XYZ file of C-alpha atoms in Angstrom:
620
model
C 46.320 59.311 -203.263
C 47.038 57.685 -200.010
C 45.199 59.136 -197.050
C 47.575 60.674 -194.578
C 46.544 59.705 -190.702
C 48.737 61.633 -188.295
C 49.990 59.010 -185.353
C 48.333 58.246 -182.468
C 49.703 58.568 -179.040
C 50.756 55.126 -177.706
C 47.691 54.033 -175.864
C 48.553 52.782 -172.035
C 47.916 49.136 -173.261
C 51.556 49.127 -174.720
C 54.351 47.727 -172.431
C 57.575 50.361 -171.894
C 59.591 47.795 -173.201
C 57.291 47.960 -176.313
C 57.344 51.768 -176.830
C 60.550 51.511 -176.377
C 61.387 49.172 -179.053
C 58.550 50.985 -181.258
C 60.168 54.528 -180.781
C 63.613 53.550 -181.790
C 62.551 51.693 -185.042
C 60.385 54.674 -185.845
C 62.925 57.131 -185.555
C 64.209 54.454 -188.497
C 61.673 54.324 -190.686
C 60.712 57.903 -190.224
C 64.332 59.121 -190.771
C 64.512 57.586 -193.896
C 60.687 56.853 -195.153
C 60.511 53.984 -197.490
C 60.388 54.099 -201.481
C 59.206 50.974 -203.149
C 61.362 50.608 -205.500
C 62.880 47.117 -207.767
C 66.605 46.776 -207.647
C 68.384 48.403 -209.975
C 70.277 46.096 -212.749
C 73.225 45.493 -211.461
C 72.203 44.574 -208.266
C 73.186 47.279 -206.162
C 70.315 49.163 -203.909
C 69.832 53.038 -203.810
C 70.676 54.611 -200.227
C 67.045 55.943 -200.222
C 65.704 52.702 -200.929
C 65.251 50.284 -198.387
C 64.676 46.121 -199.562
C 61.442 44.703 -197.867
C 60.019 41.458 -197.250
C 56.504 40.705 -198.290
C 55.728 40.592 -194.645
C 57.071 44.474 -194.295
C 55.498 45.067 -197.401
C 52.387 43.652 -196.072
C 52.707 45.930 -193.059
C 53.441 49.146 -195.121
C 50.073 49.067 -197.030
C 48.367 48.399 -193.909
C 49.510 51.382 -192.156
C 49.056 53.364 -195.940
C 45.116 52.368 -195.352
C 44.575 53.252 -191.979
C 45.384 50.624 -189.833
C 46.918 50.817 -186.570
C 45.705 48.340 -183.902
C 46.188 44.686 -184.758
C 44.732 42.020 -182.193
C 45.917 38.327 -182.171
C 47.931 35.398 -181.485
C 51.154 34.618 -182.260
C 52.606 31.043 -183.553
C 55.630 29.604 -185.858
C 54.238 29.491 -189.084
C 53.496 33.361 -188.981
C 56.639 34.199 -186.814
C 58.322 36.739 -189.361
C 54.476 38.218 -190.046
C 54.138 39.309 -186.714
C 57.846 40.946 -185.958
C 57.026 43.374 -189.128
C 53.575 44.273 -187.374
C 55.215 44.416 -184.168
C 58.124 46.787 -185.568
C 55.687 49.018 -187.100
C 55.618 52.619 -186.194
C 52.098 53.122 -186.284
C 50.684 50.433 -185.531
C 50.143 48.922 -181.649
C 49.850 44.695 -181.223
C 47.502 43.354 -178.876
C 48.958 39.582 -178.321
C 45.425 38.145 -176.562
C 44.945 34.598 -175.238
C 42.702 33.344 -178.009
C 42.340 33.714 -181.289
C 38.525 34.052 -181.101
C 38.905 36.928 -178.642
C 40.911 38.263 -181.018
C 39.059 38.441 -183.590
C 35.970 39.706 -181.225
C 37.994 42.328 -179.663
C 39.442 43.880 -183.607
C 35.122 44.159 -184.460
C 34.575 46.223 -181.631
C 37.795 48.353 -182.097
C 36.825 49.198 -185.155
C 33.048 50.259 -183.839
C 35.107 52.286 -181.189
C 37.876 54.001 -183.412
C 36.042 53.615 -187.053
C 39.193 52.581 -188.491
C 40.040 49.007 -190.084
C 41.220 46.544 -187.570
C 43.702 43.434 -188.307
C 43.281 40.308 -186.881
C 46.603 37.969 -187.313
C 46.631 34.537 -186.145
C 49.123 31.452 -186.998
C 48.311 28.452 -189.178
C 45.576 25.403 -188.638
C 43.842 25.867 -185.207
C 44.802 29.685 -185.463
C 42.923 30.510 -188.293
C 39.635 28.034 -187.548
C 39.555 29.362 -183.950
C 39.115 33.209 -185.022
C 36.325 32.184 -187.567
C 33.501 32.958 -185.448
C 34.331 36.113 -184.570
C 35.520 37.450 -188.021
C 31.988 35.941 -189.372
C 30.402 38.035 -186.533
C 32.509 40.824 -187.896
C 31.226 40.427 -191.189
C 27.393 40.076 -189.946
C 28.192 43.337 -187.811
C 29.136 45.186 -190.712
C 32.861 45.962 -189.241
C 36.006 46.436 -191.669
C 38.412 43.897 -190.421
C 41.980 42.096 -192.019
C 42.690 38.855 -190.759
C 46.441 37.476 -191.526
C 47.057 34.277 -191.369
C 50.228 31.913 -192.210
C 49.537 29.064 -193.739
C 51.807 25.884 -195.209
C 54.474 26.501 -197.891
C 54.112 24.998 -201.094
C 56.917 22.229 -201.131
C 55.514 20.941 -197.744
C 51.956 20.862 -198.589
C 50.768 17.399 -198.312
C 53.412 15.913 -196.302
C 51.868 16.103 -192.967
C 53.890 19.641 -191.502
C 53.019 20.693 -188.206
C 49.926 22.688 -188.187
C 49.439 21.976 -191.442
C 47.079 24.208 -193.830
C 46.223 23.664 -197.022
C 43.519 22.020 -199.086
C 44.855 18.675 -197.737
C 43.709 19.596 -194.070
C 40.930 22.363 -194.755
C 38.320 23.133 -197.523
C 39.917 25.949 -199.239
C 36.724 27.563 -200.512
C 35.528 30.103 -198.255
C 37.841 30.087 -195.937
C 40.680 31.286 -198.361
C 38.725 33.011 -201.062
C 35.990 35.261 -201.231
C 31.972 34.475 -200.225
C 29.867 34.141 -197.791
C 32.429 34.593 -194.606
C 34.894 36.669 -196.360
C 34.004 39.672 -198.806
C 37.698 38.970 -200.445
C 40.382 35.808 -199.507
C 43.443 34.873 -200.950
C 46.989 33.058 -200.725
C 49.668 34.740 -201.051
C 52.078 32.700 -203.697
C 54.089 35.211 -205.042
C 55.495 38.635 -203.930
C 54.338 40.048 -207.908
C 50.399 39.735 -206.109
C 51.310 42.292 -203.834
C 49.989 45.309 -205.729
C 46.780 43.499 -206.545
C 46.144 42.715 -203.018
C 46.981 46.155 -202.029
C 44.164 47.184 -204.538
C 41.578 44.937 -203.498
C 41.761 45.826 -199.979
C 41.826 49.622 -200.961
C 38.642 49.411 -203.176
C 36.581 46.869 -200.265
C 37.639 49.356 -197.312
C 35.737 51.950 -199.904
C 32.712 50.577 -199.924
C 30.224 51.488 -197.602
C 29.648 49.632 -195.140
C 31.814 46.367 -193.696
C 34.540 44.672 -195.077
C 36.243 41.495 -193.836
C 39.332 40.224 -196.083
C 41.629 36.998 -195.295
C 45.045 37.112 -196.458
C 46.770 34.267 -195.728
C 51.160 34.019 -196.006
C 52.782 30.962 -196.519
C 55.484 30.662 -194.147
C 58.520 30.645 -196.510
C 56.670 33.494 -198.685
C 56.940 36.285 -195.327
C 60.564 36.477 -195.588
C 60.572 36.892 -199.262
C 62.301 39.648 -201.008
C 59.506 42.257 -202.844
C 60.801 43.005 -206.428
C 57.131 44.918 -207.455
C 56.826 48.533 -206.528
C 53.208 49.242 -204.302
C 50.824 51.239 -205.432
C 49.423 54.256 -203.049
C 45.944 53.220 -202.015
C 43.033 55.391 -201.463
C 40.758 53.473 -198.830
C 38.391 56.674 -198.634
C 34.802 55.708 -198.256
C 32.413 56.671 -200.926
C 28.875 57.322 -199.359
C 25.485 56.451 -202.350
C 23.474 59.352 -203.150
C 19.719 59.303 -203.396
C 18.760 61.553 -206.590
C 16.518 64.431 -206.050
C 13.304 62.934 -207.931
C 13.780 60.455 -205.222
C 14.473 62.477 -202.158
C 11.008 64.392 -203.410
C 9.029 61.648 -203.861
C 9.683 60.146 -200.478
C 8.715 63.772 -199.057
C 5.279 63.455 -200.834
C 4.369 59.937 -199.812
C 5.624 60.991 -196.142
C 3.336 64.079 -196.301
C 0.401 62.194 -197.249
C -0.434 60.549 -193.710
C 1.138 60.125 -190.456
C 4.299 58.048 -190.052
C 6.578 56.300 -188.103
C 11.107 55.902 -187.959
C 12.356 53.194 -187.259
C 16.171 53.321 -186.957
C 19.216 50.717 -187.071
C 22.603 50.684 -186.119
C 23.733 51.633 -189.497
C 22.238 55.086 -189.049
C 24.467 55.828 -186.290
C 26.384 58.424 -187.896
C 22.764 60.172 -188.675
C 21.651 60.954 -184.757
C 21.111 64.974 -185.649
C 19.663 64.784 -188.685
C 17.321 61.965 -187.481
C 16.474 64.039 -184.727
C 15.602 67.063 -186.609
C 13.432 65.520 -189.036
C 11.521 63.945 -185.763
C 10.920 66.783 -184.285
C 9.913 68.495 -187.604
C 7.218 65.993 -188.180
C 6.336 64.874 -184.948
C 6.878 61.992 -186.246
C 7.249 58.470 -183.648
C 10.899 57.090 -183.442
C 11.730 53.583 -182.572
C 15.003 51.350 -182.962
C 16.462 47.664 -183.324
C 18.502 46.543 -180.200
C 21.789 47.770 -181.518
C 20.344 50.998 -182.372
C 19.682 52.295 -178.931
C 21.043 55.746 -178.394
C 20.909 56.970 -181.889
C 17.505 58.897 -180.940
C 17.297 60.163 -177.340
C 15.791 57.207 -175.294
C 14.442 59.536 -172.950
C 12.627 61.875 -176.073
C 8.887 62.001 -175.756
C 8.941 60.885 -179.398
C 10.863 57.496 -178.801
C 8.335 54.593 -178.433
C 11.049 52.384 -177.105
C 13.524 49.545 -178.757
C 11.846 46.683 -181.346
C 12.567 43.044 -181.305
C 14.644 40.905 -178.542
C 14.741 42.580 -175.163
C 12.632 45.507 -176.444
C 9.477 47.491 -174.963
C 5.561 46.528 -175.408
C 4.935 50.484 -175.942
C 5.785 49.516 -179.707
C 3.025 47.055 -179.826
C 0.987 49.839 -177.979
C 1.258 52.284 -180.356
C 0.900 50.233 -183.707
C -2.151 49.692 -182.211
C -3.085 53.315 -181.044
C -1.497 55.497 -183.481
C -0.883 53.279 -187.061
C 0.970 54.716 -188.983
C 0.487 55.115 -192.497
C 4.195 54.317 -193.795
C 7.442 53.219 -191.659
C 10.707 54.746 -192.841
C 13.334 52.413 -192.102
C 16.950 53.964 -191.906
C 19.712 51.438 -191.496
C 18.626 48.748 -190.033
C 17.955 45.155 -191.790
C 14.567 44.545 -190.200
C 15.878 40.892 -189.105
C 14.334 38.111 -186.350
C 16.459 40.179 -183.734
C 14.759 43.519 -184.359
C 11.468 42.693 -185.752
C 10.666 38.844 -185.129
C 8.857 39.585 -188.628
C 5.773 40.424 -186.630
C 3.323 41.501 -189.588
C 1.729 43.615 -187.239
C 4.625 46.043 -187.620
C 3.731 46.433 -191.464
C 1.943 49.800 -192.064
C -0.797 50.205 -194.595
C 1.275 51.751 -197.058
C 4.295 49.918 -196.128
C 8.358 50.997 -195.893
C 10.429 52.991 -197.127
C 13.916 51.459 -196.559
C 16.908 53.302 -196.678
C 20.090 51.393 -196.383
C 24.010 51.676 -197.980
C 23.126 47.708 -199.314
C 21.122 47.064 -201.668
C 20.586 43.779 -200.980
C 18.454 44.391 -197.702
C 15.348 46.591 -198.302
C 12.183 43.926 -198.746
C 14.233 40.989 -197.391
C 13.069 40.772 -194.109
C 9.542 41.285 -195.044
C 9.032 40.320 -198.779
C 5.555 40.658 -198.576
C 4.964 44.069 -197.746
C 5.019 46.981 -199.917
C 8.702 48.799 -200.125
C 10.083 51.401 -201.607
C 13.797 50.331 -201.584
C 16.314 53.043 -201.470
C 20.063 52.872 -201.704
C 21.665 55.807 -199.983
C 23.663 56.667 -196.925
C 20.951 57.269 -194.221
C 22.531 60.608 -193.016
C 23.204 62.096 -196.737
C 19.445 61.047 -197.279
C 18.014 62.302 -193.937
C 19.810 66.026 -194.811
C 18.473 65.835 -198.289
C 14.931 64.920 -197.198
C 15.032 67.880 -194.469
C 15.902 70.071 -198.025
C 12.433 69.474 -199.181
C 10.249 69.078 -196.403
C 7.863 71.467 -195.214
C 8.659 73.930 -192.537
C 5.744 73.602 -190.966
C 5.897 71.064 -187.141
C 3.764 67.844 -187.406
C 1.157 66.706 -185.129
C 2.175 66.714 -181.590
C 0.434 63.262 -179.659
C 1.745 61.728 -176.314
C 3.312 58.736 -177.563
C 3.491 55.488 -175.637
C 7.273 55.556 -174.079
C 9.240 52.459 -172.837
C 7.782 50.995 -170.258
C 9.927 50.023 -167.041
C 10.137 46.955 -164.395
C 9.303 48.129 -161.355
C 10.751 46.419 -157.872
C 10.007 47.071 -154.075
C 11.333 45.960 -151.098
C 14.698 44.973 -150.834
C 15.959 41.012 -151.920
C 17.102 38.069 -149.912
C 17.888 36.258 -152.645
C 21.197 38.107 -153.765
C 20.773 41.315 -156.490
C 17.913 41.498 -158.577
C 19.563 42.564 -162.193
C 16.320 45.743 -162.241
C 18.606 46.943 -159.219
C 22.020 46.461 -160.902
C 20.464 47.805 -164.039
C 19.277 51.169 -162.720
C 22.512 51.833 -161.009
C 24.593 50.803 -163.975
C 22.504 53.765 -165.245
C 23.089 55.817 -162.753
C 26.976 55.661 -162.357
C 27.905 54.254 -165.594
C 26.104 55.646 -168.344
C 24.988 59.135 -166.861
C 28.001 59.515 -164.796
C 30.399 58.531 -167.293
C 31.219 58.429 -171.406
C 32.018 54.818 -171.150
C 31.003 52.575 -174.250
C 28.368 50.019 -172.504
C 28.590 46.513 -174.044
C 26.294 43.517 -172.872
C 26.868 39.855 -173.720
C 24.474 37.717 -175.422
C 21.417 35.959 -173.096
C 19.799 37.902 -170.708
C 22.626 40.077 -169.682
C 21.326 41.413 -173.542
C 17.578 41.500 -172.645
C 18.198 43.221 -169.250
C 20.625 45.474 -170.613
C 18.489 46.519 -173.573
C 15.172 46.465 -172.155
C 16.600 48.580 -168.874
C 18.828 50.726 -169.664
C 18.403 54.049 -171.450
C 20.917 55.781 -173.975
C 20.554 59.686 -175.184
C 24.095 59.492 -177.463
C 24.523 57.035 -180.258
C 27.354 55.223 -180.366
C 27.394 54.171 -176.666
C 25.859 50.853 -176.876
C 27.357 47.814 -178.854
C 25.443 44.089 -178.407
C 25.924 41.570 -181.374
C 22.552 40.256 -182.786
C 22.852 38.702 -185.847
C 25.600 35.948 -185.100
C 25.047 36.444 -180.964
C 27.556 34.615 -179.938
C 28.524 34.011 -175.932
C 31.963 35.431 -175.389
C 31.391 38.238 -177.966
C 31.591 41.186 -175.533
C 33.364 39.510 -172.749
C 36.407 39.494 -174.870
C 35.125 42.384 -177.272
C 35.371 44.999 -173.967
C 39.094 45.118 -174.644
C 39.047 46.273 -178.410
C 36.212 48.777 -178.011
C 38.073 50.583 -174.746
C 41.485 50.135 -176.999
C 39.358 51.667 -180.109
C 38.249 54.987 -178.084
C 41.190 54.883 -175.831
C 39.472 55.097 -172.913
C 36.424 53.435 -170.732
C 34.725 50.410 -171.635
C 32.314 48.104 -169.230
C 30.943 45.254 -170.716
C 27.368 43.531 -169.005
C 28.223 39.209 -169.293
C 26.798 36.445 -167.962
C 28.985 33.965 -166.202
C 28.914 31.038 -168.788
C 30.279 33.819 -171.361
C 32.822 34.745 -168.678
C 33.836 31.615 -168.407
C 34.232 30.673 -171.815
C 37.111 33.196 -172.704
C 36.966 36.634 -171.207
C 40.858 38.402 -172.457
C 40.971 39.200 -168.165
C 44.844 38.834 -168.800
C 45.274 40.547 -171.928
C 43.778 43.450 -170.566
C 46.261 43.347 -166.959
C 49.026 42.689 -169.808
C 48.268 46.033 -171.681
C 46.599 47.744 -168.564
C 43.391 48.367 -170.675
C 40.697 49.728 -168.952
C 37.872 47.392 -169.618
C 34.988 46.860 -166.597
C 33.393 43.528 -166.426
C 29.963 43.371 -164.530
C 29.362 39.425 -164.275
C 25.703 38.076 -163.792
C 26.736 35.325 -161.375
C 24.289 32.847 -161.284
C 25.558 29.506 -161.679
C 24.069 28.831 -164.791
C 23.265 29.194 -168.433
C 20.095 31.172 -167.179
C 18.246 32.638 -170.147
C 18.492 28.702 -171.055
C 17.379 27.467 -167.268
C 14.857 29.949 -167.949
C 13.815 28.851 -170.989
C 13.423 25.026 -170.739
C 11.249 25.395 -167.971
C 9.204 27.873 -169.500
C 8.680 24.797 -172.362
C 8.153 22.463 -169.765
C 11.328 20.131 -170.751
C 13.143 18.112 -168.335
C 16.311 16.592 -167.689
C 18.559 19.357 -169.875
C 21.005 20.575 -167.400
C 21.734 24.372 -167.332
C 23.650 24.789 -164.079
C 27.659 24.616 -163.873
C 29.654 25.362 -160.008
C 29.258 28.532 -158.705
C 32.804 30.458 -159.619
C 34.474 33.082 -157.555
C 35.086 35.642 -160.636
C 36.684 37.935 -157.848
C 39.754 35.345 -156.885
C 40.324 33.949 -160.849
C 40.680 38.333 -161.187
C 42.861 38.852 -158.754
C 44.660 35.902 -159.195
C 45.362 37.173 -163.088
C 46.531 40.635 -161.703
C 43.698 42.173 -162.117
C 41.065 43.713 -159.838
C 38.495 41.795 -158.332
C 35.148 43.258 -156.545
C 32.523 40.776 -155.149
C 29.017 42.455 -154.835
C 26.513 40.035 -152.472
C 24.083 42.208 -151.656
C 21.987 45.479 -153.774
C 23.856 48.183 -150.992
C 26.855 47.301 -152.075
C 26.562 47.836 -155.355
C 27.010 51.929 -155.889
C 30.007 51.693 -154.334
C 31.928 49.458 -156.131
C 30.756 50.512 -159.909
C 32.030 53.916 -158.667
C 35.184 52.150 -157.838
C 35.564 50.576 -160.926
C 35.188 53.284 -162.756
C 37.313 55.397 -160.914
C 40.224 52.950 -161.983
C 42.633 53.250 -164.470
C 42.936 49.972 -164.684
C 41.210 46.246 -165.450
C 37.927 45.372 -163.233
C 36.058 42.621 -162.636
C 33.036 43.089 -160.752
C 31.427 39.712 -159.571
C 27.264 40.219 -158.707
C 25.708 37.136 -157.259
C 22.341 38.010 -158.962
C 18.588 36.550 -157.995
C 18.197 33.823 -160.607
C 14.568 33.778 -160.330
C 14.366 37.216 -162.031
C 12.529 36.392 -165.529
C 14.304 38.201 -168.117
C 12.374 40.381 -170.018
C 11.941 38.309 -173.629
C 8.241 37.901 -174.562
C 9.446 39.360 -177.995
C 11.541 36.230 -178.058
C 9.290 33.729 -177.018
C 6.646 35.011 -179.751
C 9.085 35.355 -182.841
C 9.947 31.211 -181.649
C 6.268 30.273 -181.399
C 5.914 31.564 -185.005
C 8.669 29.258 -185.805
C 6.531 26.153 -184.461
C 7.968 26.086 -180.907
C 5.512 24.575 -178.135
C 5.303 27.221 -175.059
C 3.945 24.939 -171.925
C 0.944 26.685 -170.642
C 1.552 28.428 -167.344
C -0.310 31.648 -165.706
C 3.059 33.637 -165.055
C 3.549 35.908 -162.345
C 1.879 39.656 -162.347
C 3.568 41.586 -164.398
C 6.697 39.219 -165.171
C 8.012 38.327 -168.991
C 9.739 35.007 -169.814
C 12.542 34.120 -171.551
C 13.622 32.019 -174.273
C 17.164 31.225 -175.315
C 19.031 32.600 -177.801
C 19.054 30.435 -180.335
C-alpha cells in the first residue's frame, strides 16, 4: 500500500503568489483526487477520471513516495516537467541559481527532513552541472531523484540546442545505473511508467541511500499516460542480526575490555548507544560526521577520529587498548581513520553496518567480524543479552582543546569564533550546524562540541568546496527552521544560493572565514616547503555582495564584536551573512591529515612548529 504523509504547512520559503497558486490547484486535485485509469473504448473519459501527462504522472508517484521539496533549475527542454512539480499540492519548488547548489541543497534536506528529495534540472549543462553534488549525495548515503529533460528522439543527432543524447554525452552512467547512480533511465515511452514507479519504490526501501536519474525527453512530458500506476510502498525495511549472532558478539565483548566507535549511519541509535556505554563502561569515539551521536561532553567520549579530530584517541589506544573495537555505522574510511593500524585492536572489529559491502574494506587486514544489521535494531538486541552488571569505570582521555590568551591584532582568531559559535549557536539554539570543507571543517570539528545527534552535517567522502555553502538552504528548508553553515571564503565565493534563500526568505546563517585565500591550501604548501603556487584571491566584502542581494549583511573585524552579531543573526527570521576577517596565521588543527598523506608518500618539509600548534594539509 502507499504510505499516507499528511501535508506539510507551506514553509516561509514559498512566495504568496506561490501559495496562492498552490492552494487553488489543490483545492482541484483534492476535490476530485485522481484515479489512474486508461480511456475507456470509445474514447470518452469518466468524470472521476482525470487524463495526465507523463510529467503529472511523474509528479503523482513522487508525492505517493514521500516527496515534497524539489530543489533546481529551470530550462526549455524540461519546461512542462517543472509546471506539474510546481502545480503540485504537496510538494514546494526551490528554483536556486545553480544546478550544483541544487543538487547540494536536496542532500542536506533530506538529512534535515529524512524524506526523499528531487533534484530537477534542464538538459546538457543542467544535468552535468548537478553531477557533483548528486555523486556527493550518493557517497553521503542520502535518498535523492534527479529529473532531467533530455533530447527527443527525432532530433537526436541533429545538433538541437542543448542537446543530450549519446551524440553529446556518454550515456553509461550518467543515464543508467552504477557507480554515480544506484538506478538511471530514459524515459521513451509512457507504458515504462509503472516500472519506474517500482524501481524507485523498491531503492527508497532499502536501507540506506538511494540516488535515481530519470531523465524526460522533451516531447515525451506532455505525453498522454494510457498505463494505470501502481501504489508504491517506499517503506524502509531495516536487516536483522539473528540471535546466535547478537549472543556471540555479547561473549566476545565480555571477554576483555573494549572500545565504540560510531559513524554517521548510527545516528538514529544515540540512546541505545548510550545505554550500552554506560552499561559497560565502555570508551566511545566517532568519525567527523558522527559528532553528536554520543554526548561530546560524556566522560566516556575520547573525542572525534580522523580529519580535524582529537590526539586523546591516540592517547588512549595507547593507555587503555582495547581488546576489540565495535564499529557501528561508520565505513572506517581515510576521513575517519587515515587507516592508522594503530587503531586495530588485538582482537580486531566487529562492524556493524546496513551494507554489506563495507565491514573489512577499510582495513582488510585486520580481523572482522562483519555484521549486516541496522545499528540501532542491533544495539537494542545486544542490550537483550548483556549482563546487568556496570563495566569498569577509568578516567578516559577526553578531547583536548586549543587554548588562546590575550586578545588579537591580527583580526579574529577562528578558537575565538569557535567557542562563541558554541556558546550562542549550538547551546543557545537547536540550529543544524554545517561547516564547509578546508579548515572551516577542521576548526569546526576539532572545536566545537555536540551532545544531540543529528546537529552536525560536514561532507567527507566527496568534500567538495561549496557543499554546505549552498547545502545551508536545504537542511534549514528540511527541518523548517534554523540552519548556520561555517565556510570559508573561496567556498563562498564559488556559489553560495545567498539569493535563493532572500527569494524564499529561508533562514540559513552564513559565518564566512574571510581570509583572502584558499588557506588550508596556503597553509599547506608552505608546510611542504613548495613555492610559487598561489593561494590568495582579493579580499571580498561578503557584507556589501549580502546586502546588495537583499539579504543581511554583518561585518565582524574584531573578537568583541562577535557575540553580538551571532545573537543577531540568530535572532532573525530571515537570511544572514556574517563576514569575520579571521587571523590567517592560525594553523588549523590537521596533524591527522598531514600523517594519513605522509603514509601516502607525501614529503612534509622539516620545520620545528610553534608550541603547541598543528598544521594543515589540504583536502585533497
Amino acid at each position: 500500500m502507499t504510505q499516507n504523509y499528511s501535508q506539510p504547512t507551506s514553509p516561509k520559503a514559498v512566495s504568496a503568489k506561490t501559495n496562492s497558486n498552490r492552494n487553488h490547484h489543490s483545492e482541484q486535485l483534492i476535490a476530485k483526487r485522481i484515479v489512474f485509469q486508461p480511456s475507456s473504448k470509445d474514447g470518452q473519459k469518466k468524470d472521476d477520471v482525470v487524463s495526465l501527462t507523463v510529467a503529472q504522472a511523474i509528479v503523482k508517484v513522487l508525492e505517493d513516495i514521500g516527496v515534497r521539496q524539489a530543489f533546481g533549475v529551470s530550462g526549455g527542454a524540461m519546461a512542462t516537467l517543472w509546471a506539474a512539480l510546481s502545480n503540485s499540492p504537496l510538494i514546494d519548488v526551490i528554483h536556486c541559481r545553480h544546478e550544483g547548489g541544487a543538487a547540494f541543497a536536496a542532500t542536506e534536506a533530506y538529512f534535515s527532513s529524512g524524506r526523499p528529495v528531487v533534484v530537477f534540472t534542464t538538459a546538457g549543462p543542467g544535468i552535468t552541472n548537478a553531477l557533483t553534488g548528486l555523486l556527493a549525495a550518493r557517497d553521503e548515503g542520502a535518498k535523492v531523484i534527479h529529473l532531467s529533460a533530455c533530447t527527443s528522439a527525432p532530433q537526436r543527432g541533429r545538433w538541437a540546442i542543448q542537446e543530450t543524447s549519446s551524440y553529446t554525452l556518454p550515456t553509461g552512467g550518467i543515464f543508467t545505473s552504477g557507480a554515480l547512480f544506484h538506478y538511471g533511465t530514459v524515459v521513451e515511452s509512457p507504458k515504462e511508467l509503472p516500472q519506474i514507479a517500482r524501481r524507485l519504490g523498491l531503492g527508497l526501501a532499502q536501507p540506506g541511500g538511494f540516488v535515481a536519474h530519470i531523465s524526460i525527453p522533451t516531447r515525451m512530458q506532455s505525453t498522454p499516460i494510457e498505463t494505470p500506476l501502481p501504489l508504491v510502498n517506499s517503506a524502509v525495511a531495516l536487516p536483522v542480526p539473528s540471535q546466535h549472532t547478537v549472543t556471540k558478539v555479547a561473549e566476545h565483548l565480555c571477554e576483555g575490555p573494549f572500545a565504540i566507535w560510531v559513524g554517521f549511519g548510527a545516528r538514529h541509535a544515540a540512546d541505545s548507544i548510550r545505554q550500552l556505554a554506560q552499561r559497560t563502561g565502555a570508551a566511545v569515539m566517532c568519525s567527523p560526521r558522527g559528532k553528536g551521536i554520543f554526548p561530546e561532553t560524556h566522560p566516556q567520549f575520547i573525542g572525534v577520529t580522523g580529519l580535524g579530530g582529537h590526539d586523546s584517541v591516540a592517547t588512549y589506544m595507547q593507555q587503555h587498548r582495547p581488546l576489540r573495537t565495535l564499529v557501528l555505522g561508520t565505513r572506517l574510511g581515510e576521513p575517519t581513520s587515515f587507516w592508522n593500524e594503530k587503531m586495530i585492536p588485538p582482537q580486531g572489529f566487529i562492524h556493524v553496518d546496513v551494507d554489506p559491502k563495507v565491514p573489512g574494506v577499510a582495513y582488510p587486514f585486520a580481523p572482522t567480524l562483519p555484521i549486516v544489521a541496522d545499528a540501532d535494531i542491533f544495539v537494542k538486541a545486544l542490550l537483550e543479552v548483556l549482563p546487568e552488571t556496570s563495566g569498569q569505570t577509568i578516567n578516559y582521555p577526553n578531547p583536548e582543546s586549543i587554548e588562546v590568551e590575550g586578545e588579537s591584532d591580527n583580526g579574529v582568531r577562528p578558537e575565538i569564533l569557535m567557542e562563541m559559535v558554541q556558546k550562542v549557536v549550538i547551546d543557545g539554539s537547536d540550529a543544524v550546524v554545517l561547516a564547509e570543507s578546508g579548515n572551516s571543517f577542521t576548526w569546526s570539528t576539532h572545536l566545537l562540541r555536540f551532545n544531540e545527534a543529528k546537529r552536525y552535517r560536514v561532507s567527507t567522502g566527496v568534500g567538495s568546496m561549496g557543499h554546505n555553502v549552498t547545502g545551508v538552504i536545504g537542511a534549514a528548508m528540511g527541518r523548517k527552521g534554523k540552519a548556520v553553515t561555517i565556510v570559508g571564503d573561496g567556498a563562498m565565493l564559488m556559489n553560495s544560493e545567498v539569493s535563493t534563500a532572500v527569494k524564499y526568505q529561508i533562514p540559513a546563517v552564513w559565518i564566512v572565514l574571510n581570509d583572502a585565500r584558499y588557506n588550508m591550501c596556503y597553509q599547506g604548501m608552505s608546510m611542504l616547503g613548495l613555492t610559487g603556487a598561489d593561494a590568495m584571491f582579493p579580499q571580498t566584502n561578503f557584507r556589501a555582495i549580502a546586502n546588495g542581494m537583499g539579504a543581511k549583511g554583518i561585518t565582524v573585524e574584531t573578537e568583541s564584536q562577535l557575540e553580538e552579531a551571532l545573537k543577531g543573526a540568530m535572532a532573525l527570521d530571515e537570511p544572514v551573512v556574517i563576514d569575520v576577517y579571521i587571523d590567517a596565521t592560525r594553523l588549523a588543527p590537521s596533524k591527522g591529515r598531514n600523517k594519513g598523506l605522509g603514509a601516502q608518500g607525501v614529503k612534509f618539509r622539516r620545520q620545528e612548529p610553534k608550541k603547541g600548534s598543528q598544521v594543515s594539509f589540504p583536502l585533497v
